[in-house]
Coordinates of C-alpha atoms in Angstrom, one line a residue:
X1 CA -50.4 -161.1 59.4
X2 CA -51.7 -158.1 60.9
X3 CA -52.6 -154.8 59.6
X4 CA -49.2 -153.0 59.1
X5 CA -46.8 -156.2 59.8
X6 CA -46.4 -158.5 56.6
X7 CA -44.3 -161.4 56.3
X8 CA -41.0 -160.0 56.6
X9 CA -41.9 -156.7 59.1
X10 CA -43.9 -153.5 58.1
X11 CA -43.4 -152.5 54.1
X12 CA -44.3 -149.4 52.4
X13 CA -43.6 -146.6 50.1
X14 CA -42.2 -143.6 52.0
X15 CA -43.8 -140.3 53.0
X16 CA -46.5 -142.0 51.4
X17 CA -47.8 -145.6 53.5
X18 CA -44.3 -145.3 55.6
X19 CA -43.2 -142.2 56.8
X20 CA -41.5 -140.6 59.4
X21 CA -44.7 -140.2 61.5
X22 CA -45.0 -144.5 61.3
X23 CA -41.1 -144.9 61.9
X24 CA -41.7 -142.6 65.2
X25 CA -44.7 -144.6 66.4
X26 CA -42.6 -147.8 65.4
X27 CA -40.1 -146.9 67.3
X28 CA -42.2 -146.1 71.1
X29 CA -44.2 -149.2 70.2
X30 CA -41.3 -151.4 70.3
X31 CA -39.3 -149.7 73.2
X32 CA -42.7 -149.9 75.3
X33 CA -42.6 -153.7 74.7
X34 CA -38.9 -153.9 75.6
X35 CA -39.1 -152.0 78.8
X36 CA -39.9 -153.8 82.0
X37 CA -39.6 -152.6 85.5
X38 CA -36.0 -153.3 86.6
X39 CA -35.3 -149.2 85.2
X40 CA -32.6 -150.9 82.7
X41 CA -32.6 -149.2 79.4
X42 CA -32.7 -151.4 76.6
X43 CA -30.2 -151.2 73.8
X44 CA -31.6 -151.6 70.4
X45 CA -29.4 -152.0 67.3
X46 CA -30.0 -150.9 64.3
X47 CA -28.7 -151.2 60.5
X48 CA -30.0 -149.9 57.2
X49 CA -29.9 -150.4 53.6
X50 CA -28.6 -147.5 50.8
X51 CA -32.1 -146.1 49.9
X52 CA -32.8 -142.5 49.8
X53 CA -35.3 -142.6 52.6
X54 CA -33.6 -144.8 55.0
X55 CA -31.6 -141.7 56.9
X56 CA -35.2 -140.2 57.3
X57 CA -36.9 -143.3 58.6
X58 CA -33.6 -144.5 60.8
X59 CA -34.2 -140.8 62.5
X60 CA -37.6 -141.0 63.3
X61 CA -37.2 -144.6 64.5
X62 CA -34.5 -143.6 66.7
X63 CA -36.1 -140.6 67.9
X64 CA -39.2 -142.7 69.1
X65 CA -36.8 -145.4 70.7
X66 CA -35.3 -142.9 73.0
X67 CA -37.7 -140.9 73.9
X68 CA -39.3 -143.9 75.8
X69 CA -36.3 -145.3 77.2
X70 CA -34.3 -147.5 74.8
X71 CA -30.6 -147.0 73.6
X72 CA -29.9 -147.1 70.2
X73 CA -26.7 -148.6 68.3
X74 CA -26.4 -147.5 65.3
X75 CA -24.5 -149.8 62.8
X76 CA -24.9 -147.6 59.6
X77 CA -25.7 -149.4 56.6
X78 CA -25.0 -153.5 56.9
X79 CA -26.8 -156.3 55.4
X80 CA -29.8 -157.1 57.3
X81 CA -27.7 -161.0 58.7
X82 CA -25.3 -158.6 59.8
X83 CA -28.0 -157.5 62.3
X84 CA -29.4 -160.5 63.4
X85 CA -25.7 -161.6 64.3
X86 CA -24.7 -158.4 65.9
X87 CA -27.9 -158.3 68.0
X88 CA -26.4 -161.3 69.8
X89 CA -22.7 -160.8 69.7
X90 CA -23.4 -157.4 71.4
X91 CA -25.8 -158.8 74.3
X92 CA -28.1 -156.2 72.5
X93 CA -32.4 -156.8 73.5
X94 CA -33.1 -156.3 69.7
X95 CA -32.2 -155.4 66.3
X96 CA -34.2 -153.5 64.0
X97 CA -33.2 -152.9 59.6
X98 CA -34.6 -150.5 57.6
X99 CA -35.2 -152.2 54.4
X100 CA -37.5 -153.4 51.9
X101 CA -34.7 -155.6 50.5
X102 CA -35.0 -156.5 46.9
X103 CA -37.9 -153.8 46.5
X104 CA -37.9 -150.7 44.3
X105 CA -35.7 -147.7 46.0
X106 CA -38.8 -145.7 46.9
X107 CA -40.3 -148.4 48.8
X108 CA -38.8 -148.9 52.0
X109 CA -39.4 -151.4 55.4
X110 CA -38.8 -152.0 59.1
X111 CA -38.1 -155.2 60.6
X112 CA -37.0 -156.4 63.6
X113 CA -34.8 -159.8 65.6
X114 CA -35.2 -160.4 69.5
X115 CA -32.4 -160.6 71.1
X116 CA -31.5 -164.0 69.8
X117 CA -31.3 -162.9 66.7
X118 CA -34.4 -164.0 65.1
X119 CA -37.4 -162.3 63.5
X120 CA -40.1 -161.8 66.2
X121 CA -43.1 -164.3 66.7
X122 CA -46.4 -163.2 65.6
X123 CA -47.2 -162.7 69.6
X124 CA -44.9 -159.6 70.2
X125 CA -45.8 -158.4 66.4
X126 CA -49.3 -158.0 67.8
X127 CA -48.3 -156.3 70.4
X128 CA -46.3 -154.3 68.9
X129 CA -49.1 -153.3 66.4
X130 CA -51.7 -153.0 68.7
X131 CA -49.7 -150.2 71.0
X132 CA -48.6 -148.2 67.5
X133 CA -52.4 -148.3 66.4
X134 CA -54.3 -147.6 69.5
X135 CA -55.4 -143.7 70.0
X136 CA -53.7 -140.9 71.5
X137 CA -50.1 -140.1 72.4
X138 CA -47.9 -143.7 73.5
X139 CA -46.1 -142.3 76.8
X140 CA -42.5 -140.4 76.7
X141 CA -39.7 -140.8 79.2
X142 CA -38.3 -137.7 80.4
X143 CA -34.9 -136.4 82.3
X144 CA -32.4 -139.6 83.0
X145 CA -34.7 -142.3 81.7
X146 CA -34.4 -141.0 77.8
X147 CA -32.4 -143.1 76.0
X148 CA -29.3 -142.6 74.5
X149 CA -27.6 -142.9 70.7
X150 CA -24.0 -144.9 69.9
X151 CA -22.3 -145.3 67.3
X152 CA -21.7 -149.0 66.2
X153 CA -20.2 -148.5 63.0
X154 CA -16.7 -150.8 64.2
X155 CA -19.4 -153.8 64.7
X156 CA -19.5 -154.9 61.0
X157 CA -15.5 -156.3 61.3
X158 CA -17.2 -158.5 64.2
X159 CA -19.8 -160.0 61.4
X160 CA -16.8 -159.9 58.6
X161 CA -15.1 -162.1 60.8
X162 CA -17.5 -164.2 61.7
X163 CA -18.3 -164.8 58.0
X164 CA -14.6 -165.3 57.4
X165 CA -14.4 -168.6 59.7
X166 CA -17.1 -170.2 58.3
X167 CA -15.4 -170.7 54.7
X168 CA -11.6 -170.4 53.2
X169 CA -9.7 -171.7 50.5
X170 CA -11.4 -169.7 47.2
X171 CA -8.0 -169.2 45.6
X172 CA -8.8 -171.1 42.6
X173 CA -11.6 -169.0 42.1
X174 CA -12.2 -165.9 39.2
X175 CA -15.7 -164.5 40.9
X176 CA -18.1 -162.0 39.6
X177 CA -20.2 -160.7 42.4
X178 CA -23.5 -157.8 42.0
X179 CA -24.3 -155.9 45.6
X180 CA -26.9 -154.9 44.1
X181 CA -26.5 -151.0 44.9
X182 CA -27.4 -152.4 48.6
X183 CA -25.7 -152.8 51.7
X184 CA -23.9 -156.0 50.5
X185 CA -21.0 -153.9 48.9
X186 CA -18.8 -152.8 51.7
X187 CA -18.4 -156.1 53.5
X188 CA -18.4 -158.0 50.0
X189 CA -15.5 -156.4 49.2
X190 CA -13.7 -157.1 52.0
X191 CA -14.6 -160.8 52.5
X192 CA -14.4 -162.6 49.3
X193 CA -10.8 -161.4 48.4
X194 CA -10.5 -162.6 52.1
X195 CA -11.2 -165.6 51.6
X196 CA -9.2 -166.1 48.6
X197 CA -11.2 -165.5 45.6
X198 CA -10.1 -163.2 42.1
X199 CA -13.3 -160.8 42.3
X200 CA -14.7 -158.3 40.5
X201 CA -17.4 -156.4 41.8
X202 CA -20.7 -155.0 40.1
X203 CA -23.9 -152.7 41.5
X204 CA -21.2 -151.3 44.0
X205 CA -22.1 -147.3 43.9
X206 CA -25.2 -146.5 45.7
X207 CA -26.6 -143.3 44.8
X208 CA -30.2 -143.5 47.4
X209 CA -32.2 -144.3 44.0
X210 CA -30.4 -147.2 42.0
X211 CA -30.7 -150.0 44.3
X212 CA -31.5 -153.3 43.0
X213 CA -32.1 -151.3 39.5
X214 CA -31.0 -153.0 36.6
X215 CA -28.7 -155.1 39.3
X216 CA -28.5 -157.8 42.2
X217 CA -30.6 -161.1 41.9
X218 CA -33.9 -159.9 40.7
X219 CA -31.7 -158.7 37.8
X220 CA -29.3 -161.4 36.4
X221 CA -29.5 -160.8 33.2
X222 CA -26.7 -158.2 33.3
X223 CA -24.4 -160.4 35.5
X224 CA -25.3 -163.4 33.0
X225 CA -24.2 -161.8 30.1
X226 CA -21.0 -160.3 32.0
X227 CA -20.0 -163.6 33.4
X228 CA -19.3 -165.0 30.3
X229 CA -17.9 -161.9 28.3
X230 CA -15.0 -162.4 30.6
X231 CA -14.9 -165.4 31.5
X232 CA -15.8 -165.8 35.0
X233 CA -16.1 -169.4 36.8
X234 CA -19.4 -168.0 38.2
X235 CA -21.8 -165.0 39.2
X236 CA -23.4 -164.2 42.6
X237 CA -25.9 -161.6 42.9
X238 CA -27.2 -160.5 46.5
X239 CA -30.4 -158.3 46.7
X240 CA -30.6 -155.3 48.2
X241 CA -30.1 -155.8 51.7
X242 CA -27.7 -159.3 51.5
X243 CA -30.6 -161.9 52.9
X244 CA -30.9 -163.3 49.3
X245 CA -28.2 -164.9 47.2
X246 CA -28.5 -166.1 43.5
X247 CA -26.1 -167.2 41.4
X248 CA -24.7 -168.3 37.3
X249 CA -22.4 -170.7 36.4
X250 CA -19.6 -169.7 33.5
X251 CA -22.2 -170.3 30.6
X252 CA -24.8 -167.7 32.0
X253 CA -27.2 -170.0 33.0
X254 CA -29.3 -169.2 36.7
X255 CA -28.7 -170.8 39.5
X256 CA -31.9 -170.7 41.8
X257 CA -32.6 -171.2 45.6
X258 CA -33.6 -174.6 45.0
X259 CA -30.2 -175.6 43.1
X260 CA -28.5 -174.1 45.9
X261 CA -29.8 -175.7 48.5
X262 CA -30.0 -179.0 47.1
X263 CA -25.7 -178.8 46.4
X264 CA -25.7 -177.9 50.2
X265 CA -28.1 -180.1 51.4
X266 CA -25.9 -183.0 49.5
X267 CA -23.1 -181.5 50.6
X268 CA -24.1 -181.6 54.3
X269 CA -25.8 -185.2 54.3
X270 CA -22.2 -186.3 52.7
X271 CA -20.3 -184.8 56.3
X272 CA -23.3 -185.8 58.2
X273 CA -24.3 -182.8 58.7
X274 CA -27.7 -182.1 57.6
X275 CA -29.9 -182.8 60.5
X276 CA -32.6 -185.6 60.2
X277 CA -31.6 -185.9 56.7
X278 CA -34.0 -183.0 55.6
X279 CA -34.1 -179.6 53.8
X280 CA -37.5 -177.0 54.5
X281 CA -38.4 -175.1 51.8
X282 CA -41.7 -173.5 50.3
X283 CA -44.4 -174.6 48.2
X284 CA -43.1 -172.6 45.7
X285 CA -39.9 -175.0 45.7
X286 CA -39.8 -176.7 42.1
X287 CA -41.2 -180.2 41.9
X288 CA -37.8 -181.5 39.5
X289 CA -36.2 -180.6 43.1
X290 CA -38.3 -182.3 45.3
X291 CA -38.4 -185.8 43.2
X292 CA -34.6 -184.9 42.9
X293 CA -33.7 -184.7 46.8
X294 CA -36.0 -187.8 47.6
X295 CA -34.2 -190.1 44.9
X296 CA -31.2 -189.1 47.3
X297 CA -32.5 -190.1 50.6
X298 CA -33.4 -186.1 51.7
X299 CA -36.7 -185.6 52.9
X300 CA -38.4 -181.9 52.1
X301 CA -40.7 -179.8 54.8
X302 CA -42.9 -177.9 52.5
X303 CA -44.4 -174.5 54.6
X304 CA -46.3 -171.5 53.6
X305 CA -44.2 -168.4 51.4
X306 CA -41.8 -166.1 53.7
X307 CA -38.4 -167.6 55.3
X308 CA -39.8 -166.8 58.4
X309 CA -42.3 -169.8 57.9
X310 CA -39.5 -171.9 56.8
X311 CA -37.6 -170.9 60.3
X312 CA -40.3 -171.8 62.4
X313 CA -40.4 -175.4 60.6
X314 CA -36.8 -175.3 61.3
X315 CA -36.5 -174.9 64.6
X316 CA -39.5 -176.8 65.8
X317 CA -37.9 -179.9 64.4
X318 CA -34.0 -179.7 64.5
X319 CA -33.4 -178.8 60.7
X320 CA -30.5 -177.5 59.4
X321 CA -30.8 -175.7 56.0
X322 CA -34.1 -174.7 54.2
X323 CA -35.1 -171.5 52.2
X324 CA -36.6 -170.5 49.7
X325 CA -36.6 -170.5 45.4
X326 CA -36.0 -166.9 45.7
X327 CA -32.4 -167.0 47.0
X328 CA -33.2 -167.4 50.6
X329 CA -31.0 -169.8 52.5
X330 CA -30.9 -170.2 56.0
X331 CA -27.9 -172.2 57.6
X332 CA -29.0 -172.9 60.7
X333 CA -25.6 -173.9 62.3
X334 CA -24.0 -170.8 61.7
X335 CA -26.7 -167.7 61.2
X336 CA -29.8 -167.1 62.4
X337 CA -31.6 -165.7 59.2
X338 CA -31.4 -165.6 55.9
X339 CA -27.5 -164.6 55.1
X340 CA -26.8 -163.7 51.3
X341 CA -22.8 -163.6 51.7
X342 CA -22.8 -166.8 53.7
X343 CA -24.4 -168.6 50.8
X344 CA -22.4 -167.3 48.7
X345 CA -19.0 -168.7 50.7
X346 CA -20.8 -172.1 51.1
X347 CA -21.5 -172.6 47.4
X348 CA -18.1 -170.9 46.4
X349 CA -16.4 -173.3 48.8
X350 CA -18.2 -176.5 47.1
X351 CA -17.3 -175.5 43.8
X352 CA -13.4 -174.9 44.7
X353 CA -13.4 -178.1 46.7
X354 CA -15.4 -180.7 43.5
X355 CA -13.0 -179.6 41.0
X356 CA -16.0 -179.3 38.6
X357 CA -17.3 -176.2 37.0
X358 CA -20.3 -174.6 37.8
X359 CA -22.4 -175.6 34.6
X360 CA -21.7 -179.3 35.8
X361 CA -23.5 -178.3 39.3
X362 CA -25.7 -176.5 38.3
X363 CA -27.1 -179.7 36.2
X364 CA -28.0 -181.5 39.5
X365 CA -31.6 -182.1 38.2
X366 CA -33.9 -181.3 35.9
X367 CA -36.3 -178.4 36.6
X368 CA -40.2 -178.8 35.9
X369 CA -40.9 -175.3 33.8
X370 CA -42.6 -172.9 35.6
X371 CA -44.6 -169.8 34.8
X372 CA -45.1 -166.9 37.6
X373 CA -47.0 -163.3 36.8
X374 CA -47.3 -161.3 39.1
X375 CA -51.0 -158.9 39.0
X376 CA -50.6 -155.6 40.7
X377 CA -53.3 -155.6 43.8
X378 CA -53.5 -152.8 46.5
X379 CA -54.7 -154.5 49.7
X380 CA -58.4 -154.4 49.1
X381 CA -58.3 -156.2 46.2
X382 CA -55.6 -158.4 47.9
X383 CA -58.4 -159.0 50.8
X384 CA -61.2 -159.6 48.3
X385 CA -59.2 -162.3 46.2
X386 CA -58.8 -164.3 49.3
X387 CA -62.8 -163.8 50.4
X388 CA -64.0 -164.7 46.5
X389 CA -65.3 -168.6 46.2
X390 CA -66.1 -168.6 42.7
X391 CA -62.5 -167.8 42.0
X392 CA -61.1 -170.2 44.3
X393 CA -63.0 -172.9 42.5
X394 CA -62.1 -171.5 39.1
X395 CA -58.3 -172.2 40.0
X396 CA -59.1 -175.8 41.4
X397 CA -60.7 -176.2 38.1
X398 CA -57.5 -175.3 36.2
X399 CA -55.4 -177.6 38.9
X400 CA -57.6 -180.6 37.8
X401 CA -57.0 -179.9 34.1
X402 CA -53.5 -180.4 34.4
X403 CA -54.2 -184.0 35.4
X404 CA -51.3 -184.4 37.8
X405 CA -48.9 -183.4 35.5
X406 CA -48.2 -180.1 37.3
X407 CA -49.7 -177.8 39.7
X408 CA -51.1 -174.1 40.3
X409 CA -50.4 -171.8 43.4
X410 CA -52.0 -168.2 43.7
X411 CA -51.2 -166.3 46.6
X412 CA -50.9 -162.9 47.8
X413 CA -47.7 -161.4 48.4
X414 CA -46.8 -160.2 52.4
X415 CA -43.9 -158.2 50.9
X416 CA -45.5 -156.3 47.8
X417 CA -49.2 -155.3 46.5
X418 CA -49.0 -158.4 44.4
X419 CA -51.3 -161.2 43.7
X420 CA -48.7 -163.7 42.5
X421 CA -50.0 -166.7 40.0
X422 CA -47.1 -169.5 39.6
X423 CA -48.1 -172.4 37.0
X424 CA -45.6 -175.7 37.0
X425 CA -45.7 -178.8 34.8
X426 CA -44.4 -180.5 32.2
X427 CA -45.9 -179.4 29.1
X428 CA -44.7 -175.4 28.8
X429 CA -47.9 -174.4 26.2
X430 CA -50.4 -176.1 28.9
X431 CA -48.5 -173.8 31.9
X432 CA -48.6 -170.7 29.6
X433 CA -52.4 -171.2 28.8
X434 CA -53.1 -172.1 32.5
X435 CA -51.6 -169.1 33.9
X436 CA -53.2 -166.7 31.4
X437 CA -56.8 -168.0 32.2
X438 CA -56.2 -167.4 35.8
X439 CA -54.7 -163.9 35.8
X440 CA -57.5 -163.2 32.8
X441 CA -60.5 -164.1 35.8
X442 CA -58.3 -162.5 38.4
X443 CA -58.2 -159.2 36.9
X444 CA -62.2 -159.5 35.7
X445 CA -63.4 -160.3 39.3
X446 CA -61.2 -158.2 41.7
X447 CA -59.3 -155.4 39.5
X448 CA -63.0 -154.9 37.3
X449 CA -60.6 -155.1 34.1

């Protein structure tokens, strides 16, 4: 990753490390890379999530993509799929959200799809970077070649319907559903009860400060304890800007990324439709799901942390469906990112059509238990973790004393200013003790603590 781009586009807090200034430069940087010398404008969409600063930022972006020649479309606040597909449905040269997706409301993001709808390569990232860092003033277009702004707020029924024909038949279905406060609620709302689901919605009142507060999938506990005071057959949760999807069954219990995949990956090998037998997910992916999809004949891609990793995998070799344990699922036959609200339908639609409850899916396998802390790092001490030997051989240490009964992974985060420190294994004291000797030498060697 670069200086300003992390794993899932450029992430800060505003008006402090993203401000309008940035969004500006963002936005020249980006239309300078799209222009070429036909004298075509390109057209830019461009959708947001329901945090206070994202008006600000969606300005200043937009203002930067004129003034050197691109058009702007601007959808208004959608979930960030909902951009990816629209970029393509409307022949559009790229799609940009503002979003830091499951993030705390003052932080905020921009990311970006080429016109095929997928998150740009590391190649054009640099690019992009290097034009927005280099000194002096970027060029400006002036009299006929400024670009103009259009509204695309009609777009979203295009992605609603395109949602709606990939899943029907949720009548039997009483659904509790968390938006999180994000951009998930207008479009849930209309497509569950489309698709014939009893649904009650939660996190559905954006105010620009409560999104993903107390709600949405990095919160379940609220949607846990809901589900079963009255008496739902499950719980979905999205994340702030709809990429993510997590889920309960009727007893309260989580449904990870890795459940959810594995029930579609089975699902999909069933109607021969998972391609070369094979799901890609993360190293983060539990091991009770890897030893559970090889006893069924599914081989696993394991890639670096960030669904964009898990995409590459994906298309490189033909796959179908990967993700990640955080709620990521990509569905490769019919979106080209991430897509919360697809998920959703997919695993709504396998529960209507098994006749079982959720508790009984959710009991596909046994999960290894896992411990993950999270240290707070700014990027210094992010950089100097990485460059330190003598911890890097302390935490081999700690692998070998789990005697391949589990396994450590410490890694920095590309989306937060995180050192994250996951422990899995079979003996839950071991993991805890594990863990706590790690972040202990972390926070002595590279926070001085």
């Amino acid at each position: 990753m670069g200086k300003l781009f992390g794993t899932d586009g450029i992430r800060g807090v505003a008006n402090e490390t993203l401000d309008a200034k940035l969004a500006y430069r963002v936005g020249q940087a980006a239309a300078i890379s799209l222009c070429d010398d036909s004298g075509t404008k390109p057209t830019v969409v461009i959708g947001k999530d329901t945090r206070i600063s994202s008006d600000m930022l969606e300005g200043a972006l937009v203002a930067g993509l004129t003034a050197c020649g691109c058009n702007a479309i601007l959808l208004g606040v959608v979930p960030t799929p909902a951009v990816a597909y629209l970029t393509i449905y409307l022949h559009a040269d790229a799609g940009v959200v503002i979003s830091a997706s499951h993030n705390p409301y003052e932080h905020n993001g921009i990311k970006m799809f080429s016109s095929e709808g997928f998150k740009l390569n590391d190649a054009l990232e640099a690019r992009i970077e290097e034009l927005i860092l280099q000194d002096g003033e970027l060029p400006v277009k002036t009299h006929g070649e400024i670009g103009q702004v259009m509204s695309g707020s009609f777009a979203a029924e295009y992605y609603l319907d395109h949602l709606a024909s990939t899943v029907d038949g949720l009548e039997p279905l009483r659904v509790l559903i968390d938006c999180a406060n994000g951009a998930s609620a207008v479009v849930a709302q209309k497509l569950f009860p489309r698709l014939g689901a009893k649904c009650t919605f939660i996190g559905i009142e954006p105010d620009g400060q409560n999104i993903n507060k107390g709600v949405g999938s990095t919160h379940l506990e609220n949607l846990e304890k809901a589900v079963v005071a009255g008496g739902f057959d499950c719980g979905i949760a999205f994340d702030g800007d709809a990429d993510r999807c997590l889920a309960c069954d009727e007893k309260g219990r989580e449904m990870d990324g890795d459940k959810i995949i594995a029930l579609l990956a089975m699902t999909m090998k069933e109607k021969d439709r998972l391609d070369g037998d094979t799901a890609v997910v993360t190293v983060m992916s539990n091991l009770g799901f890897i030893k559970y999809m090889e006893s069924q004949g599914i081989h696993t891609e394991k890639t670096a942390v960030g669904d964009r990793y898990v995409l590459e995998n994906m298309r490189e070799n033909g796959y179908a469906i990967g993700g990640e344990q955080s709620g990521h699922v990509i569905l490769l036959h019919h979106a080209t990112t991430g897509d919360g609200e697809l998920t959703a339908g997919k695993l709504l639609k396998l529960l209507a059509e098994s006749g079982k409850k959720m508790s009984e899916l959710n009991g596909i396998y046994a999960q290894y238990p896992q411990v993950l802390v999270n240290v707070t790092a700014n990027a210094a001490q992010k950089a100097a973790y990485k460059e330190d030997e003598v911890l890097a051989g302390f935490i081999e240490n700690e692998q070998q004393k789990l005697m391949g009964m589990g396994r450590v992974l410490v890694r920095v985060s590309g989306t937060e200013p995180k050192i994250r420190v996951m422990v899995e294994g079979q003996d839950l004291d071991a993991i805890h003790r594990c863990a706590d000797r790690i972040v202990d030498k972390i926070n002595k060697r590279i926070l001085g603590q």
